[in-house]
mmCIF file of C-alpha atoms in Angstrom:
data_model
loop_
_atom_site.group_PDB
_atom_site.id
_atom_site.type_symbol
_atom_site.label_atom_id
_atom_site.label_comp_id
_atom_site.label_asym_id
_atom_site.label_seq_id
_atom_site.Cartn_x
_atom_site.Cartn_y
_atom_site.Cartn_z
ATOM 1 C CA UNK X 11 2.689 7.503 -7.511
ATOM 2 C CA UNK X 12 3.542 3.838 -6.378
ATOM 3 C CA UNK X 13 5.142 1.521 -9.066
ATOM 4 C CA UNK X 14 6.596 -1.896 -9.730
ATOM 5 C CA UNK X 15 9.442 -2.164 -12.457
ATOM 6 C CA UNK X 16 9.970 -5.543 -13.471
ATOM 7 C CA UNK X 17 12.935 -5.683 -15.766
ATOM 8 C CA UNK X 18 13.090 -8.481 -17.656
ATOM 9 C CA UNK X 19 9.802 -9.496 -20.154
ATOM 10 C CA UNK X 20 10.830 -12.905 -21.064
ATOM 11 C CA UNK X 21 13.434 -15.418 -19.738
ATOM 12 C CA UNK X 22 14.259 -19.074 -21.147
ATOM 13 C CA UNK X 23 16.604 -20.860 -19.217
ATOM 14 C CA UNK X 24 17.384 -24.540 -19.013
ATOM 15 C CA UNK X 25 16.516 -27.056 -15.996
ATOM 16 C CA UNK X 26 18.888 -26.590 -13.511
ATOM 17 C CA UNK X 27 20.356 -22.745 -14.137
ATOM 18 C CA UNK X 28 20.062 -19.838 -11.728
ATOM 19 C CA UNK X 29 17.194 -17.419 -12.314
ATOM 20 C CA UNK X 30 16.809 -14.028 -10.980
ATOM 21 C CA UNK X 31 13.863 -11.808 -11.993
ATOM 22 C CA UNK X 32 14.870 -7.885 -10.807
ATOM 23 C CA UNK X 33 12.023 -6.240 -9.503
ATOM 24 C CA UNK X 34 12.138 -2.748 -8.239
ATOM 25 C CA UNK X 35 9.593 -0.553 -6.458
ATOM 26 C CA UNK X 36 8.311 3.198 -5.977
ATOM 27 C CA UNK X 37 6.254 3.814 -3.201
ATOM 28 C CA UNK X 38 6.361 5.797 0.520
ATOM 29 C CA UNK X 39 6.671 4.168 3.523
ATOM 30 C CA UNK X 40 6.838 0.483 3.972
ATOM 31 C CA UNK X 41 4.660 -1.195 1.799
ATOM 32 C CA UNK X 42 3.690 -5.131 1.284
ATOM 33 C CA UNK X 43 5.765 -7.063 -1.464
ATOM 34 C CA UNK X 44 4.590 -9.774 -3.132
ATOM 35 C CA UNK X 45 5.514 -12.618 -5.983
ATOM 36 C CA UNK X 46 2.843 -14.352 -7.633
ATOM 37 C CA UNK X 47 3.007 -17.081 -10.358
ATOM 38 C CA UNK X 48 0.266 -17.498 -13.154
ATOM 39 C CA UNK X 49 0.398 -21.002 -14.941
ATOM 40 C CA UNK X 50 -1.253 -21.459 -18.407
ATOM 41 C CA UNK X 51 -5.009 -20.962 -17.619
ATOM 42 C CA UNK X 52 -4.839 -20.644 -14.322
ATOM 43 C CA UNK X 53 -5.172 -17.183 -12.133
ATOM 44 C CA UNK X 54 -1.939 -15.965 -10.404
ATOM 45 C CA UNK X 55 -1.716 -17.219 -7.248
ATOM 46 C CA UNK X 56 0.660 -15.922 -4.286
ATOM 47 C CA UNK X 57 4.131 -17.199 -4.047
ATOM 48 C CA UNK X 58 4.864 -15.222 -0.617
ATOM 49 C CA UNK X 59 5.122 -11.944 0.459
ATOM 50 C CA UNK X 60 7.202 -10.080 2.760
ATOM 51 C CA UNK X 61 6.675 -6.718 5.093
ATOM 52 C CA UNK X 62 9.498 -5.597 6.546
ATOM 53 C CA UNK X 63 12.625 -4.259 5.429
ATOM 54 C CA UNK X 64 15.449 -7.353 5.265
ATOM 55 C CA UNK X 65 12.572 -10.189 5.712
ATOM 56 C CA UNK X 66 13.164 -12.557 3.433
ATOM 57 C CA UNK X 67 9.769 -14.736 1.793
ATOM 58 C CA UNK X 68 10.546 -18.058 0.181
ATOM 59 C CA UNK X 69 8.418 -21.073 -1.574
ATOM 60 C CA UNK X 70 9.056 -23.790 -3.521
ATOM 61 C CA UNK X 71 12.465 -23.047 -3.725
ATOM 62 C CA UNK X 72 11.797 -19.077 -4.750
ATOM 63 C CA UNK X 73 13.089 -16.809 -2.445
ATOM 64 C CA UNK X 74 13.398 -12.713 -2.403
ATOM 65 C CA UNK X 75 14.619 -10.154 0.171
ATOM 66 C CA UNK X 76 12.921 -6.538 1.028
ATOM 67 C CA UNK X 77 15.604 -4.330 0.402
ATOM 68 C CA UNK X 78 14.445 -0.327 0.796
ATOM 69 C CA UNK X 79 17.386 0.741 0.594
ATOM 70 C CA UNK X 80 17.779 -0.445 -3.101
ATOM 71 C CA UNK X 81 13.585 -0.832 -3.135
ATOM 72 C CA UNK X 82 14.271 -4.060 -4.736
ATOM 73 C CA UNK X 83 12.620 -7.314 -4.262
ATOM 74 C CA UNK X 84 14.025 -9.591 -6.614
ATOM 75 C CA UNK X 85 13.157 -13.127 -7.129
ATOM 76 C CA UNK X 86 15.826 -15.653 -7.505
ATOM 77 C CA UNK X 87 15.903 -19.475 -7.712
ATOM 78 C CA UNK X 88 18.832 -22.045 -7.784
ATOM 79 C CA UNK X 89 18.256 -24.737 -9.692
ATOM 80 C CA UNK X 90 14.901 -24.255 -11.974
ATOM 81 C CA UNK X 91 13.075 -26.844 -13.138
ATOM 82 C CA UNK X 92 10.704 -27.659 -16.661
ATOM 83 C CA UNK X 93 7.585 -27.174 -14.079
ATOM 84 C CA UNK X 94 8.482 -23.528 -13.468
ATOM 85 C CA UNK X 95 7.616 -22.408 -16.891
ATOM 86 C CA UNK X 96 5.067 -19.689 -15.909
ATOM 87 C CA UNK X 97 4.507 -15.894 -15.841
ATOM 88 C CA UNK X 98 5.614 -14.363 -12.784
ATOM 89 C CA UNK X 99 4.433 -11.087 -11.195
ATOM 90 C CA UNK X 100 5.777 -8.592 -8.740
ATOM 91 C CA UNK X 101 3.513 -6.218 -6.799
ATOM 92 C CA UNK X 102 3.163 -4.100 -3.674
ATOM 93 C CA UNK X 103 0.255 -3.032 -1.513
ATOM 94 C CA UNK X 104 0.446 0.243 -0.779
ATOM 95 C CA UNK X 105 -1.288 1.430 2.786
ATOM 96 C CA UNK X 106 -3.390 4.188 1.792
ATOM 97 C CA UNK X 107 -6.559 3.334 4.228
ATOM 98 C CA UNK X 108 -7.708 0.365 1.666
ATOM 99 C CA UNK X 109 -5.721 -2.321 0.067
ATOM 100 C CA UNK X 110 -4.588 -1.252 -3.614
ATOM 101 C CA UNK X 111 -1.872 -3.510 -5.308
ATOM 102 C CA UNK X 112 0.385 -2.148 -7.986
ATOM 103 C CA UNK X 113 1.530 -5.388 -10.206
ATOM 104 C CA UNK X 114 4.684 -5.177 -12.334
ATOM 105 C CA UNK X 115 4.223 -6.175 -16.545
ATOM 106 C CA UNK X 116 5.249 -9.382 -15.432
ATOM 107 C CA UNK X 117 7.943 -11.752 -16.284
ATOM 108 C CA UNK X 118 7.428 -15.205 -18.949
ATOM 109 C CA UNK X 119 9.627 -17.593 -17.518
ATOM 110 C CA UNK X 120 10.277 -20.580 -19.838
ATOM 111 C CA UNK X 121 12.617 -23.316 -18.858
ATOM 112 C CA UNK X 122 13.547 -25.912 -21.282
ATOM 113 C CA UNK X 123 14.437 -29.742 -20.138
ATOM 114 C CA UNK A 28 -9.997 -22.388 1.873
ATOM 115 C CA UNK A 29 -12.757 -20.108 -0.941
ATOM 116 C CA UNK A 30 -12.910 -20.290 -4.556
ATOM 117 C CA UNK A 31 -13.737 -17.684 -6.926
ATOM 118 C CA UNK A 32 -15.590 -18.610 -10.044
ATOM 119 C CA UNK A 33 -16.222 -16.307 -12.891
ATOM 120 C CA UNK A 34 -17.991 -16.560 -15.766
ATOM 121 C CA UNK A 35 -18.504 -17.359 -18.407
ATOM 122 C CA UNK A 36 -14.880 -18.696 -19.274
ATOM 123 C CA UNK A 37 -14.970 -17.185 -22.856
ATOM 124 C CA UNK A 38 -16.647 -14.604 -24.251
ATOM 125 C CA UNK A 39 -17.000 -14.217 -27.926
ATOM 126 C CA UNK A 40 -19.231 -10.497 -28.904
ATOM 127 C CA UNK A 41 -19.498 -8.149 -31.981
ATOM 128 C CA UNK A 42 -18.245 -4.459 -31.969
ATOM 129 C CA UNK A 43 -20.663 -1.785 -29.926
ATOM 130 C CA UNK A 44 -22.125 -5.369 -28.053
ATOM 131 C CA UNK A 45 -22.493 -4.824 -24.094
ATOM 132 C CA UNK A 46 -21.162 -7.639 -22.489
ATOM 133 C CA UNK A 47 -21.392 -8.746 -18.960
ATOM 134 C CA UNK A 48 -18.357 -10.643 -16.551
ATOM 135 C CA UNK A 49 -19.607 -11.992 -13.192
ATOM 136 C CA UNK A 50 -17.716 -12.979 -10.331
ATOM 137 C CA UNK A 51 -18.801 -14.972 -6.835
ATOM 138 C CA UNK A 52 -16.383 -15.314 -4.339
ATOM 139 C CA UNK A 53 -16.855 -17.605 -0.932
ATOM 140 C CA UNK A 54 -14.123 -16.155 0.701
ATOM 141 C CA UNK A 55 -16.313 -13.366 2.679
ATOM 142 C CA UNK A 56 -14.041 -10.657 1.621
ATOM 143 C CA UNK A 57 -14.977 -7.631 2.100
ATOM 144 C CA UNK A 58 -13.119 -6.005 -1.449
ATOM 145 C CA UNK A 59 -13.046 -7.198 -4.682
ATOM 146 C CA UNK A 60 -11.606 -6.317 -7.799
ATOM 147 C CA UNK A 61 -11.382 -6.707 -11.396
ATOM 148 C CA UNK A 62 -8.390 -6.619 -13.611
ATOM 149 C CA UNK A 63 -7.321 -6.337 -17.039
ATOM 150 C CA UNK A 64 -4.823 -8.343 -17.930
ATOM 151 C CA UNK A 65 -2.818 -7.457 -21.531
ATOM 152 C CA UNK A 66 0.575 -9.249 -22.726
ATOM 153 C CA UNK A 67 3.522 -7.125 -21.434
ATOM 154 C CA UNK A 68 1.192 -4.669 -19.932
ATOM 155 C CA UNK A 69 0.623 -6.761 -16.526
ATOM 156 C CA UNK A 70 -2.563 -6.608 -14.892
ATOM 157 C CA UNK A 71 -4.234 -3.238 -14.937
ATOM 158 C CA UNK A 72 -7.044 -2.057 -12.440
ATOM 159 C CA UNK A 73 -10.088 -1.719 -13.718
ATOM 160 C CA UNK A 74 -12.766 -1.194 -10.984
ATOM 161 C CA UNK A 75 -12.721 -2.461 -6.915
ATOM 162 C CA UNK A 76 -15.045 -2.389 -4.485
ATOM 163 C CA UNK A 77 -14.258 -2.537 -0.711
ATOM 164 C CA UNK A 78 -17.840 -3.335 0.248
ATOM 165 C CA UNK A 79 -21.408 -4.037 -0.678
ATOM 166 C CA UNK A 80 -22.714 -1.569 -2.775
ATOM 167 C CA UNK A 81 -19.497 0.456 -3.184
ATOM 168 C CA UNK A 82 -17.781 0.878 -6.318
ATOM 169 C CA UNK A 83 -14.385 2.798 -6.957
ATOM 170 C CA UNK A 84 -12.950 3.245 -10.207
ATOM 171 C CA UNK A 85 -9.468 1.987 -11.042
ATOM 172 C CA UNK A 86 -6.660 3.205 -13.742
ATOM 173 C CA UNK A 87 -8.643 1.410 -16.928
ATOM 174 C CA UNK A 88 -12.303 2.030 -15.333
ATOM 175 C CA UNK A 89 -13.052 4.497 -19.374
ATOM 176 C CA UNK A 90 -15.568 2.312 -21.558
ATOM 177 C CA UNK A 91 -16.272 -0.540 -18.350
ATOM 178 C CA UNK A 92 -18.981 -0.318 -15.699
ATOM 179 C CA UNK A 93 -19.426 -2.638 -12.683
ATOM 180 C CA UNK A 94 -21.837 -3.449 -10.130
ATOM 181 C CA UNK A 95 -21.460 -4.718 -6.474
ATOM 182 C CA UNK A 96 -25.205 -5.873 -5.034
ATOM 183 C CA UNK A 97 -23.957 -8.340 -3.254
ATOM 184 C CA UNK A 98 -20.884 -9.177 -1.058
ATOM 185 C CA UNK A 99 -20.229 -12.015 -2.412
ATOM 186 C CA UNK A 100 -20.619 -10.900 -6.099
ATOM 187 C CA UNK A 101 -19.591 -7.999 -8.409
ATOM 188 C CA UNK A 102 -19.558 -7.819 -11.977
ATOM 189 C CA UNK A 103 -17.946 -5.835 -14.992
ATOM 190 C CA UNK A 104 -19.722 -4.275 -17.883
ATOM 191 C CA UNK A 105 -17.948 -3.878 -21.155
ATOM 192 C CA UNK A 106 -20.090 -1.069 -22.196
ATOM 193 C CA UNK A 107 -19.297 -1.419 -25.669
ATOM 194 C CA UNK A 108 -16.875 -3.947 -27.516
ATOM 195 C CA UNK A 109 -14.026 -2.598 -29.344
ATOM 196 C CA UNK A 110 -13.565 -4.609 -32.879
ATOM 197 C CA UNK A 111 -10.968 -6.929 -32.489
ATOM 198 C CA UNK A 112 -10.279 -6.494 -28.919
ATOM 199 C CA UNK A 113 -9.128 -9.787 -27.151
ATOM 200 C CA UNK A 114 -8.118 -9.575 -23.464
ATOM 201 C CA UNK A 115 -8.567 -12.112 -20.219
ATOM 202 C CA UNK A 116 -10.323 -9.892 -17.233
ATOM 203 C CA UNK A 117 -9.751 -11.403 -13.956
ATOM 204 C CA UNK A 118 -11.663 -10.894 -10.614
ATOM 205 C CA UNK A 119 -10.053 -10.734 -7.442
ATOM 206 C CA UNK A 120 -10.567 -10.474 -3.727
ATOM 207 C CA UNK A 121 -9.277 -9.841 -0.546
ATOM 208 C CA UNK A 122 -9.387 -9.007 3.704
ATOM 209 C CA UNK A 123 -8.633 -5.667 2.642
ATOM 210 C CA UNK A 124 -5.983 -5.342 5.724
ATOM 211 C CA UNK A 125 -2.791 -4.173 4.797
ATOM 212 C CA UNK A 126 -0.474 -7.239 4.463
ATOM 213 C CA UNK A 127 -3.828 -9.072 2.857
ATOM 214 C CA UNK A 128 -3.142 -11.182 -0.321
ATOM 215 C CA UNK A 129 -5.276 -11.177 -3.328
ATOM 216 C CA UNK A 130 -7.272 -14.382 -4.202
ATOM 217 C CA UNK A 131 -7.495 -14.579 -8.661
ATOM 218 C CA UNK A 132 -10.496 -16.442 -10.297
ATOM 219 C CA UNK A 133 -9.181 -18.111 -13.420
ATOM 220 C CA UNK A 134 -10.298 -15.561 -15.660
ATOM 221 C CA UNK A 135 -12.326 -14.853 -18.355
ATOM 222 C CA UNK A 136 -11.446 -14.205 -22.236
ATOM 223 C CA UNK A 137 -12.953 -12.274 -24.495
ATOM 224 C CA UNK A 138 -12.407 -11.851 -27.722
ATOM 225 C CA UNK A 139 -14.398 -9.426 -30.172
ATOM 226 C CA UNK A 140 -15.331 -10.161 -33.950
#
């Protein structure tokens, strides 16, 4: 069936180093990817998607590329800052005639100043 | 832009309790869902619904009912409270359409004595 494999559980950087986040997928076809962010009490909420193989999505200074031939979508940022401590989730929508998402276990990111 | 409120915030129940989540959403999506979300585990489907009056059962749906009598409402039954249990259940919602995002209320925790 359709997966997300996110590798890493927790990361703790400091302001201003490189992250990357590997996220890998299982599914047919061409399926939506997505990054979302969940702040302390809050709900995630989308950090962008992509749809096509080689489109890159990007916010806030996150960016990832589709890759299917690796099925990877992994999230990197340059320089992160004390205000990106949050969890962060990869998932894909698989087209099956409705709209069912398939999150990764999700990633705690915390960044110390 | 919608909002999704759930309620309440925090629920506190006693084992073999039935205890009731509810969810409004203003977006006028047609499918809603609900979640479970579990440290390391990510967020695990529990039931969705893809229109009024429809209800499909997810990967976590044992020991949980839910309820859609409205578009813009549907709620999850914890049929009966595990002792000890503590988890956060969030409600979603979306078009449906295949590149669709998911909208995330804030979520609600519950915690069992």
């Amino acid at each position: 069936g359709d997966s997300v494999t996110q590798t890493e559980g927790q990361v703790a950087l400091s302001e201003e180093d490189f992250l990357t986040i590997h996220c890998n997928y299982s599914a047919s076809g061409y399926p939506t990817l997505f990054w979302y962010v969940q702040y302390p009490g809050e709900g995630p909420q989308l950090l962008f998607r992509a749809s096509r193989d080689k489109e890159k999505g990007s916010s806030r200074g996150f960016e990832a590329t589709y890759d299917k031939g690796t099925t990877s979508f992994h999230l990197r940022k340059a320089s992160v800052q004390e205000s990106d401590s949050a969890v962060y989730y990869c998932a894909l929508s698989a087209n099956t005639g409705y709209q069912n998402f398939y999150f990764g276990k999700g990633t705690s990111l915390t960044v110390i100043p | 832009g919608g909002i999704i409120t759930q309620t309440p915030k925090f629920l506190i129940g006693q084992e073999g309790q039935k205890l009731t989540l509810k969810c409004q959403q203003n977006f006028n999506h047609d499918t809603m869902y609900w979640y479970r979300q579990d440290s390391g585990k990510g967020l695990r489907l529990i039931y969705y619904s893809i229109t009024e009056n429809d209800l499909q059962k997810g990967d976590l749906s044992e020991g949980y009912d839910a309820s859609r009598e409205k578009k813009s409402s549907f709620s999850l039954t914890v049929t009966s409270a595990q002792k000890n249990e503590m988890a956060v259940f969030l409600c979603a919602s979306s078009f449906g359409t295949n590149t669709g995002q998911l909208y995330f209320g804030e979520g609600s925790k519950l915690t069992v004595l």
